[in-house]
Short mmCIF file of C-alpha atoms in Angstrom, two decimals:
data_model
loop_
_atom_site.label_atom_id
_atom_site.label_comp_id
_atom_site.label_asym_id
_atom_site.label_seq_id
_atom_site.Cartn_x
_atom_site.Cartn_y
_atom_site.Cartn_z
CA UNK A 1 -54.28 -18.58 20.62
CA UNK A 2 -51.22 -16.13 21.24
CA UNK A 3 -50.79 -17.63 24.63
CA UNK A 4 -50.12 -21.25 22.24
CA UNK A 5 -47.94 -19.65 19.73
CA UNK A 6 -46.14 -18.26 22.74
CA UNK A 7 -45.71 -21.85 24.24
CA UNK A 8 -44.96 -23.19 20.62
CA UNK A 9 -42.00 -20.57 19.89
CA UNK A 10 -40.47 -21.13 23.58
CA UNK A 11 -40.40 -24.82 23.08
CA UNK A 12 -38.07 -24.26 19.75
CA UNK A 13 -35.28 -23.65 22.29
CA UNK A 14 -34.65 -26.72 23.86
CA UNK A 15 -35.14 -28.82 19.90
CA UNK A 16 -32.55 -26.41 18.18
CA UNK A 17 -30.11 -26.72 21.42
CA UNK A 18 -30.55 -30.98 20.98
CA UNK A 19 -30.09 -30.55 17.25
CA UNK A 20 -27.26 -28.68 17.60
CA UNK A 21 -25.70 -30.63 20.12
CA UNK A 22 -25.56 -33.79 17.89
CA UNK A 23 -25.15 -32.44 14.87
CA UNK A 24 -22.07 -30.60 16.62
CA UNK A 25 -21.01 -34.04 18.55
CA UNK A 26 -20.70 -35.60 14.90
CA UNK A 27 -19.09 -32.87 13.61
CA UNK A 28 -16.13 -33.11 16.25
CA UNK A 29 -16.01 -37.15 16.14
CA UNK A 30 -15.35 -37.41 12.88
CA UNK A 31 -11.80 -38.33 11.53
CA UNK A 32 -9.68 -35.43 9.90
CA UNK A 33 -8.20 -32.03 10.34
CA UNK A 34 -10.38 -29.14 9.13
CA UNK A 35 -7.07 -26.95 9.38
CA UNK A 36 -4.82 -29.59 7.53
CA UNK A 37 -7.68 -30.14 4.85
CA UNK A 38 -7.40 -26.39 4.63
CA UNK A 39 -3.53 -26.25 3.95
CA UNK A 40 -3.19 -29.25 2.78
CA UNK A 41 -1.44 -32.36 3.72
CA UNK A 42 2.19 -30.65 2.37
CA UNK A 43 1.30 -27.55 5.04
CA UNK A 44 4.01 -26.85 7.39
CA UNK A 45 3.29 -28.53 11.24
CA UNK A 46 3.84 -24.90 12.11
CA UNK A 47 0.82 -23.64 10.15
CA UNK A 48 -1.44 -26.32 11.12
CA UNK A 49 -1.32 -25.82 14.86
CA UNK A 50 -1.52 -21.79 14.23
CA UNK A 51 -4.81 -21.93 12.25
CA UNK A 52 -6.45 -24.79 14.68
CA UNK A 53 -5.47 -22.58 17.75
CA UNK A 54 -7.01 -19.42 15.65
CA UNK A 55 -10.30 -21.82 15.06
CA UNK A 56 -10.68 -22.69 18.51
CA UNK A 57 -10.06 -26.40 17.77
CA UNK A 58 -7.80 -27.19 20.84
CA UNK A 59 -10.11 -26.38 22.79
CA UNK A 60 -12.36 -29.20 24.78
CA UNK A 61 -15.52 -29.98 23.42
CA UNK A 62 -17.59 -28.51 25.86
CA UNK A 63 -16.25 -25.67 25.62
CA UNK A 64 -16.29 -25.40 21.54
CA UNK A 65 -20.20 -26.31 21.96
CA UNK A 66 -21.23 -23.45 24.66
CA UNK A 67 -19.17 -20.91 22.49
CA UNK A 68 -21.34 -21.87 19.25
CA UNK A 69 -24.43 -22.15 21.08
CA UNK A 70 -24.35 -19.04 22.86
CA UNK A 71 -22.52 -17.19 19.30
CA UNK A 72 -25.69 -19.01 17.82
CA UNK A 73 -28.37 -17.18 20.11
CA UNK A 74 -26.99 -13.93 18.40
CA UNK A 75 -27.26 -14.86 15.28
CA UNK A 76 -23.97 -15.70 14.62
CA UNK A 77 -22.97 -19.05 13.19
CA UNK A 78 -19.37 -18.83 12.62
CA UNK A 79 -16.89 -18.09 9.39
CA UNK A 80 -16.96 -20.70 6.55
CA UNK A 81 -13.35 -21.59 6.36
CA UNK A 82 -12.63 -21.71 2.97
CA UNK A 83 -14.05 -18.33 2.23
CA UNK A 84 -13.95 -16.69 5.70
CA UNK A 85 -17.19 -15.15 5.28
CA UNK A 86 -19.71 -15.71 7.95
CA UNK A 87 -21.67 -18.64 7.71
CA UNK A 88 -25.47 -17.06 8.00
CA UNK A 89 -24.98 -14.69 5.35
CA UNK A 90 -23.73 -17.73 3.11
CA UNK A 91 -26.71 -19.19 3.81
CA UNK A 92 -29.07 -16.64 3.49
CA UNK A 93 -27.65 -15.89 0.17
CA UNK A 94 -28.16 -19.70 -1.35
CA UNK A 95 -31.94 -20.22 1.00
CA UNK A 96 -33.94 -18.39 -1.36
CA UNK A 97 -32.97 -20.94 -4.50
CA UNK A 98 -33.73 -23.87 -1.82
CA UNK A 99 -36.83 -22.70 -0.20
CA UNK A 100 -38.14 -22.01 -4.34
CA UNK A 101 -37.22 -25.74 -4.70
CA UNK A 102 -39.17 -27.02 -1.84
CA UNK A 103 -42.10 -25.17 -2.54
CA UNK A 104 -42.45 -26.36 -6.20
CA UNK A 105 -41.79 -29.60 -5.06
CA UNK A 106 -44.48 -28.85 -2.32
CA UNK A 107 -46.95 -27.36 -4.95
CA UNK A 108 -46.48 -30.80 -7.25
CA UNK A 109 -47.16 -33.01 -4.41
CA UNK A 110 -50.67 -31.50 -3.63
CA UNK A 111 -51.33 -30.41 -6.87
CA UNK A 112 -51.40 -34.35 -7.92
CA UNK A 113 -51.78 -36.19 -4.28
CA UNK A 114 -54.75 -34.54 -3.21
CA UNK A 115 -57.02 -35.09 -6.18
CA UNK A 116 -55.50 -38.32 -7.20
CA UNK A 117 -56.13 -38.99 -3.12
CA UNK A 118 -59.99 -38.08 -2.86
CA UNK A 119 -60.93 -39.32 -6.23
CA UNK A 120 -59.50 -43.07 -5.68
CA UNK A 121 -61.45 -42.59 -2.29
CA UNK A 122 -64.95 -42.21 -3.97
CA UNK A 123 -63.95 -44.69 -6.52
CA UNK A 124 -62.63 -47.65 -3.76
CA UNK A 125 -61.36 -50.56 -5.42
CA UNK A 126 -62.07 -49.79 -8.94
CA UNK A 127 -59.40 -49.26 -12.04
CA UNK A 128 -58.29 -46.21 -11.17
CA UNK A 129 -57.81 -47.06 -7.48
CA UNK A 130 -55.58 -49.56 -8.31
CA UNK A 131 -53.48 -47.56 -10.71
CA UNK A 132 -53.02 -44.80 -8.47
CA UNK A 133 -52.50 -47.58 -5.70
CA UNK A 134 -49.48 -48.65 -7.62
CA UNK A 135 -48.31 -44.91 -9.56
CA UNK A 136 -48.15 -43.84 -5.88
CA UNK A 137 -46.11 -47.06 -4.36
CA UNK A 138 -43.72 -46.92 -7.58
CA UNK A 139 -43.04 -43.11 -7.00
CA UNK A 140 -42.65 -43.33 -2.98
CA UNK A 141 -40.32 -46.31 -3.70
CA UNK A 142 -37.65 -44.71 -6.03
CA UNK A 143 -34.91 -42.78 -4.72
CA UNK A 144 -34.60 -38.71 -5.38
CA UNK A 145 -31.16 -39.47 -6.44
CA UNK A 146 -31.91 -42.15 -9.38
CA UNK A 147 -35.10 -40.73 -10.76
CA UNK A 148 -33.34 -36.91 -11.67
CA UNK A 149 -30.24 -38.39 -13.04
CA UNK A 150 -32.93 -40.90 -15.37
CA UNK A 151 -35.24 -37.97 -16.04
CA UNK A 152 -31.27 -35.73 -17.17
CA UNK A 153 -30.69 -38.93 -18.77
CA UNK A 154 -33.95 -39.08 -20.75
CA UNK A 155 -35.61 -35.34 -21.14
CA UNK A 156 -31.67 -33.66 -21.42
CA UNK A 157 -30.04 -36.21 -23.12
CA UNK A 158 -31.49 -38.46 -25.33
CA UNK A 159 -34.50 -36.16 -26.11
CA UNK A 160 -33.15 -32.80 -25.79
CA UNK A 161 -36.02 -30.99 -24.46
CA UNK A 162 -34.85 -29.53 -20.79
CA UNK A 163 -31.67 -28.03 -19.93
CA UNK A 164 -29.52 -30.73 -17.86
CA UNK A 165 -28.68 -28.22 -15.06
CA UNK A 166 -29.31 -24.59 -13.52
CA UNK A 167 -32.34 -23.09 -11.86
CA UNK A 168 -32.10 -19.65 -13.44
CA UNK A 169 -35.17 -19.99 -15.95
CA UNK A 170 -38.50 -21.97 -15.96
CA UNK A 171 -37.38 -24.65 -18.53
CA UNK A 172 -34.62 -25.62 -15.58
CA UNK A 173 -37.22 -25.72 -12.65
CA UNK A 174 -38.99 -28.43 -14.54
CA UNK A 175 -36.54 -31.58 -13.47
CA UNK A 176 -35.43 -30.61 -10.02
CA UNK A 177 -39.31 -29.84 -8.75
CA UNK A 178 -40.75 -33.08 -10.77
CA UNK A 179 -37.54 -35.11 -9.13
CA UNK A 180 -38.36 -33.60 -5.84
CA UNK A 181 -41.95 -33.17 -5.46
CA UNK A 182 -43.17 -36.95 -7.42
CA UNK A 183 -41.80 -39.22 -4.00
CA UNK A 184 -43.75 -37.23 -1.73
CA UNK A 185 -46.82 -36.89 -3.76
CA UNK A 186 -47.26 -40.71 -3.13
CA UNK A 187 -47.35 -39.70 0.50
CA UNK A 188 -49.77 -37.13 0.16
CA UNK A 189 -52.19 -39.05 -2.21
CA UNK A 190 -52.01 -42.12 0.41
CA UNK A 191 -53.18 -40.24 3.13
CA UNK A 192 -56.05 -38.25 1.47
CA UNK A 193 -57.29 -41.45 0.38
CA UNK A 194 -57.18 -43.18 3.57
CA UNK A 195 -58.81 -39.70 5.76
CA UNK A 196 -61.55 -39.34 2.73
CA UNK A 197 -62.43 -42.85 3.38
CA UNK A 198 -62.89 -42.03 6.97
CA UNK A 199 -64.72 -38.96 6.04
CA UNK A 200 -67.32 -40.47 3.42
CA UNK A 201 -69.10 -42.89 5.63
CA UNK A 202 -69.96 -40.67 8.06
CA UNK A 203 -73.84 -39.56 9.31
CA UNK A 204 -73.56 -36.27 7.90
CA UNK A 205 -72.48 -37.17 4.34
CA UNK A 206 -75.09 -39.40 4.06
CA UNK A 207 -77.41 -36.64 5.28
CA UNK A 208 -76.03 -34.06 2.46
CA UNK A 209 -77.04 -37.20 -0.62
CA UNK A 210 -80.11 -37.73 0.72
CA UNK A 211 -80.66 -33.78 0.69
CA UNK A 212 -80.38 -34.24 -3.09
CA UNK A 213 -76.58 -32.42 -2.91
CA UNK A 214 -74.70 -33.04 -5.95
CA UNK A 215 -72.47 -35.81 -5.65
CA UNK A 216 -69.25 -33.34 -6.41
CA UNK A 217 -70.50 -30.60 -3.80
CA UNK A 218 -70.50 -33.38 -1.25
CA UNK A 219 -66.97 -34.41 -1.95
CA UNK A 220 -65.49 -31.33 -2.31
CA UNK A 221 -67.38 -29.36 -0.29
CA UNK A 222 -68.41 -31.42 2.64
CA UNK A 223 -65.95 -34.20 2.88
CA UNK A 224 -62.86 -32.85 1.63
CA UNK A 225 -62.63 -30.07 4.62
CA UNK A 226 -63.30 -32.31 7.08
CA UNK A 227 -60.41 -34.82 5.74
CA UNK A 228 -58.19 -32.25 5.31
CA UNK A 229 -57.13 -32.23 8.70
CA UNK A 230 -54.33 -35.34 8.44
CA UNK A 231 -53.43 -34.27 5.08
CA UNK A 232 -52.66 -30.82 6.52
CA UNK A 233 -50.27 -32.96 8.58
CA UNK A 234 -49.00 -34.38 5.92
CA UNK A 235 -48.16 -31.61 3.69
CA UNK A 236 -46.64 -29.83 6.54
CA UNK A 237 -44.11 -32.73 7.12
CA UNK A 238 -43.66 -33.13 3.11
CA UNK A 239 -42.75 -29.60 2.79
CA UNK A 240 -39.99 -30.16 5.44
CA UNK A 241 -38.60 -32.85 4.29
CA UNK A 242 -38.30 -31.14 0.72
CA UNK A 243 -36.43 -28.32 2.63
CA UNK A 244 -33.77 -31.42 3.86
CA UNK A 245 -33.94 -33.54 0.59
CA UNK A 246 -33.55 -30.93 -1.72
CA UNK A 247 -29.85 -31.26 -0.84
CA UNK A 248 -29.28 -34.68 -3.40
CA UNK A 249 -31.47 -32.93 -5.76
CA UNK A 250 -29.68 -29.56 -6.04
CA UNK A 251 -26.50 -31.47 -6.44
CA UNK A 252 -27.82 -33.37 -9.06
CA UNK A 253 -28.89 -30.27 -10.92
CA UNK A 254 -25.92 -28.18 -10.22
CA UNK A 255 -28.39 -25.61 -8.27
CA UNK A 256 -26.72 -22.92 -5.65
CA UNK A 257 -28.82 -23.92 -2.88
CA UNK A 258 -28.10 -24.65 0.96
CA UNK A 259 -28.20 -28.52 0.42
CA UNK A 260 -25.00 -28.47 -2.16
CA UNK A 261 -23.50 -26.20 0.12
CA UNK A 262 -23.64 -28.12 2.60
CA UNK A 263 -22.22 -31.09 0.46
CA UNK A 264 -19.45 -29.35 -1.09
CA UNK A 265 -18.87 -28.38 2.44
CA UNK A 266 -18.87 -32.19 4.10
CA UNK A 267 -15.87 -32.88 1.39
CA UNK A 268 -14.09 -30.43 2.93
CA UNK A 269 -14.66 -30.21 6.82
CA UNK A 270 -16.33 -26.94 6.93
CA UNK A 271 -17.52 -27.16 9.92
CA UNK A 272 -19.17 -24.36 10.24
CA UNK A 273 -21.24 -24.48 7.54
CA UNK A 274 -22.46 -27.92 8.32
CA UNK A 275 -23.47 -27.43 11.59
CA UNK A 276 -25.28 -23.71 11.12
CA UNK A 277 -26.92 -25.34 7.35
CA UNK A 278 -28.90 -28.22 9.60
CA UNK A 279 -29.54 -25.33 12.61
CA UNK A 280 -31.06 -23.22 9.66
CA UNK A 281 -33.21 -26.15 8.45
CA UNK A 282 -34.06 -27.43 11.65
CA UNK A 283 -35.35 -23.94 12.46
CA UNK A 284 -37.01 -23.93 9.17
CA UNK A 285 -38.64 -27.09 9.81
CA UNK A 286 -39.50 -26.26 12.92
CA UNK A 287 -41.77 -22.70 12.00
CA UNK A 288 -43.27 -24.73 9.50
CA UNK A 289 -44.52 -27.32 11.71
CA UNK A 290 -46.06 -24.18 13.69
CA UNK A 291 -47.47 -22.94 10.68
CA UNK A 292 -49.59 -26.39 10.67
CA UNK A 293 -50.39 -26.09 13.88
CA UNK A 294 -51.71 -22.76 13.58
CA UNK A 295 -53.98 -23.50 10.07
CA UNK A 296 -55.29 -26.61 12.27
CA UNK A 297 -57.65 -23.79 13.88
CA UNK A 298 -58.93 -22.63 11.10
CA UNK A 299 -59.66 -25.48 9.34
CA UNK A 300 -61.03 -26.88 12.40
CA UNK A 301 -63.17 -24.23 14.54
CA UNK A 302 -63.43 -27.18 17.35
CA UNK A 303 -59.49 -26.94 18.11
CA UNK A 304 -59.42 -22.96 17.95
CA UNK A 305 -61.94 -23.47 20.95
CA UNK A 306 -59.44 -25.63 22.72
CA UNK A 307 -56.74 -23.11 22.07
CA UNK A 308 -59.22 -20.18 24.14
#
């Protein structure tokens, strides 16, 4: 098992180096001065070329990228340039409101997916299936973007009941995590369904009714570990995709987080802070599919013996 999550963490290298490399490529191809946004368009030509040649960005591109990616490897991602503060501890500083997102975004999404998942699975084709069928679809379909600014619209608004903006108290979390967390609990409820499904036909449910279980041991007890498995999978990729997504969402809601950081940043060609905000999110993304991995074995005891 350590030998695995030795294998796991080595093959990070090469998927942060790739990430970086095109995140970095688009970065450099993209029209506009990050030293005459910086000064402004009025800035003497004298200024300009000073503060690109004090950026490094007369350099070639090869040799910008090696620079980063070795400064990367020690931890070092660079100055913002508007601030001239370095880049990871900018980041660090706004993760903690971003990872809080993701995870109540995460804890929505299984909170409603799962059950909403295993009970349309025992009920196939009835009422409720249906209406979770199409509660799912509608939710999966609508953009992060649209639903917060109709639920501001709405709840802030027109009713007056949640605060419009902020993510300092637990009246504020309410919006962002609902707007985050709803799109992905489609995803979550679609694919317990489909594994319970799987799950409930087989030999040794059968085996447990005719043993005179009750019918909600069986489901819970029996079937749901065994289907849990995918939906692991599932949740793992949910939860990184609310790490990326929460960046329309805490824009929306005016919350400090890496994602409107990184926005306010795009406006202004901060490099830097574009390029080290998708390394830190990639990396994040990355532990947490190794997380997955890892539960897999004990969920599973058959792929903890493939692991020895």
């Amino acid at each position: 098992m350590h030998k695995y999550i030795l294998k796991r963490l080595l093959m990070l290298i090469p998927v942060l180096i790739g990430v970086t490399f095109i995140i970095f490529t688009l970065s450099y191809i993209t029209p506009g001065c990050p030293a005459t946004m910086t000064l402004g368009e009025t800035a003497p030509a004298e200024a300009i070329e000073a503060l690109r040649q004090e950026w490094g960005l007369d350099d070639p591109f090869i040799i910008r990228f090696v620079r980063y990616v070795a400064d990367a490897a020690r931890l070092n991602l660079g100055e913002t340039y508007a601030t001239r503060r370095p880049v990871m501890e900018e980041i660090l500083t706004r993760f903690p409101a971003t990872l809080q997102l993701a995870v109540m975004g995460l804890f929505i999404s299984v909170l409603l997916g799962i059950p909403l998942g295993v009970i349309s699975a025992t009920k196939q084709y009835s009422l409720f299936d249906n209406l979770a069928t199409i509660f799912g679809l509608i939710f999966v379909s609508i953009p992060n973007f649209w639903l917060g600014m109709m639920l501001v619209v709405f709840f802030s608004v027109n009713l007056g009941w949640l605060p419009p903006s902020g993510f300092e108290t637990p009246a504020q979390w309410i919006l962002p995590a609902f707007t985050l967390g709803t799109g992905q609990m489609a995803v979550v409820m679609r694919m317990s369904r489909s594994s319970m499904l799987e799950v409930i036909r087989q030999d040794y449910i059968r085996t447990a009714r005719a043993k005179g279980q009750k019918e909600s041991v069986v489901v819970w007890n029996h079937a749901l570990r065994n289907a849990l498995i995918p939906v692991v999978t599932a949740v793992g990729l949910t939860f990184g995709f609310l790490l990326g997504g929460a960046v329309l969402t805490e824009t929306i809601f005016s919350i400090n987080g890496i994602g409107r950081f990184m926005v306010q940043s795009i406006n202004s060609r901060d490099n830097p802070v574009i390029n080290g905000g998708v390394l830190f999110l990639a990396l994040s993304f990355s532990v947490v599919n190794l997380g997955v991995d890892i539960l897999y074995a004990y969920l599973d005891p058959r792929i903890k013996s493939q692991y020895k």
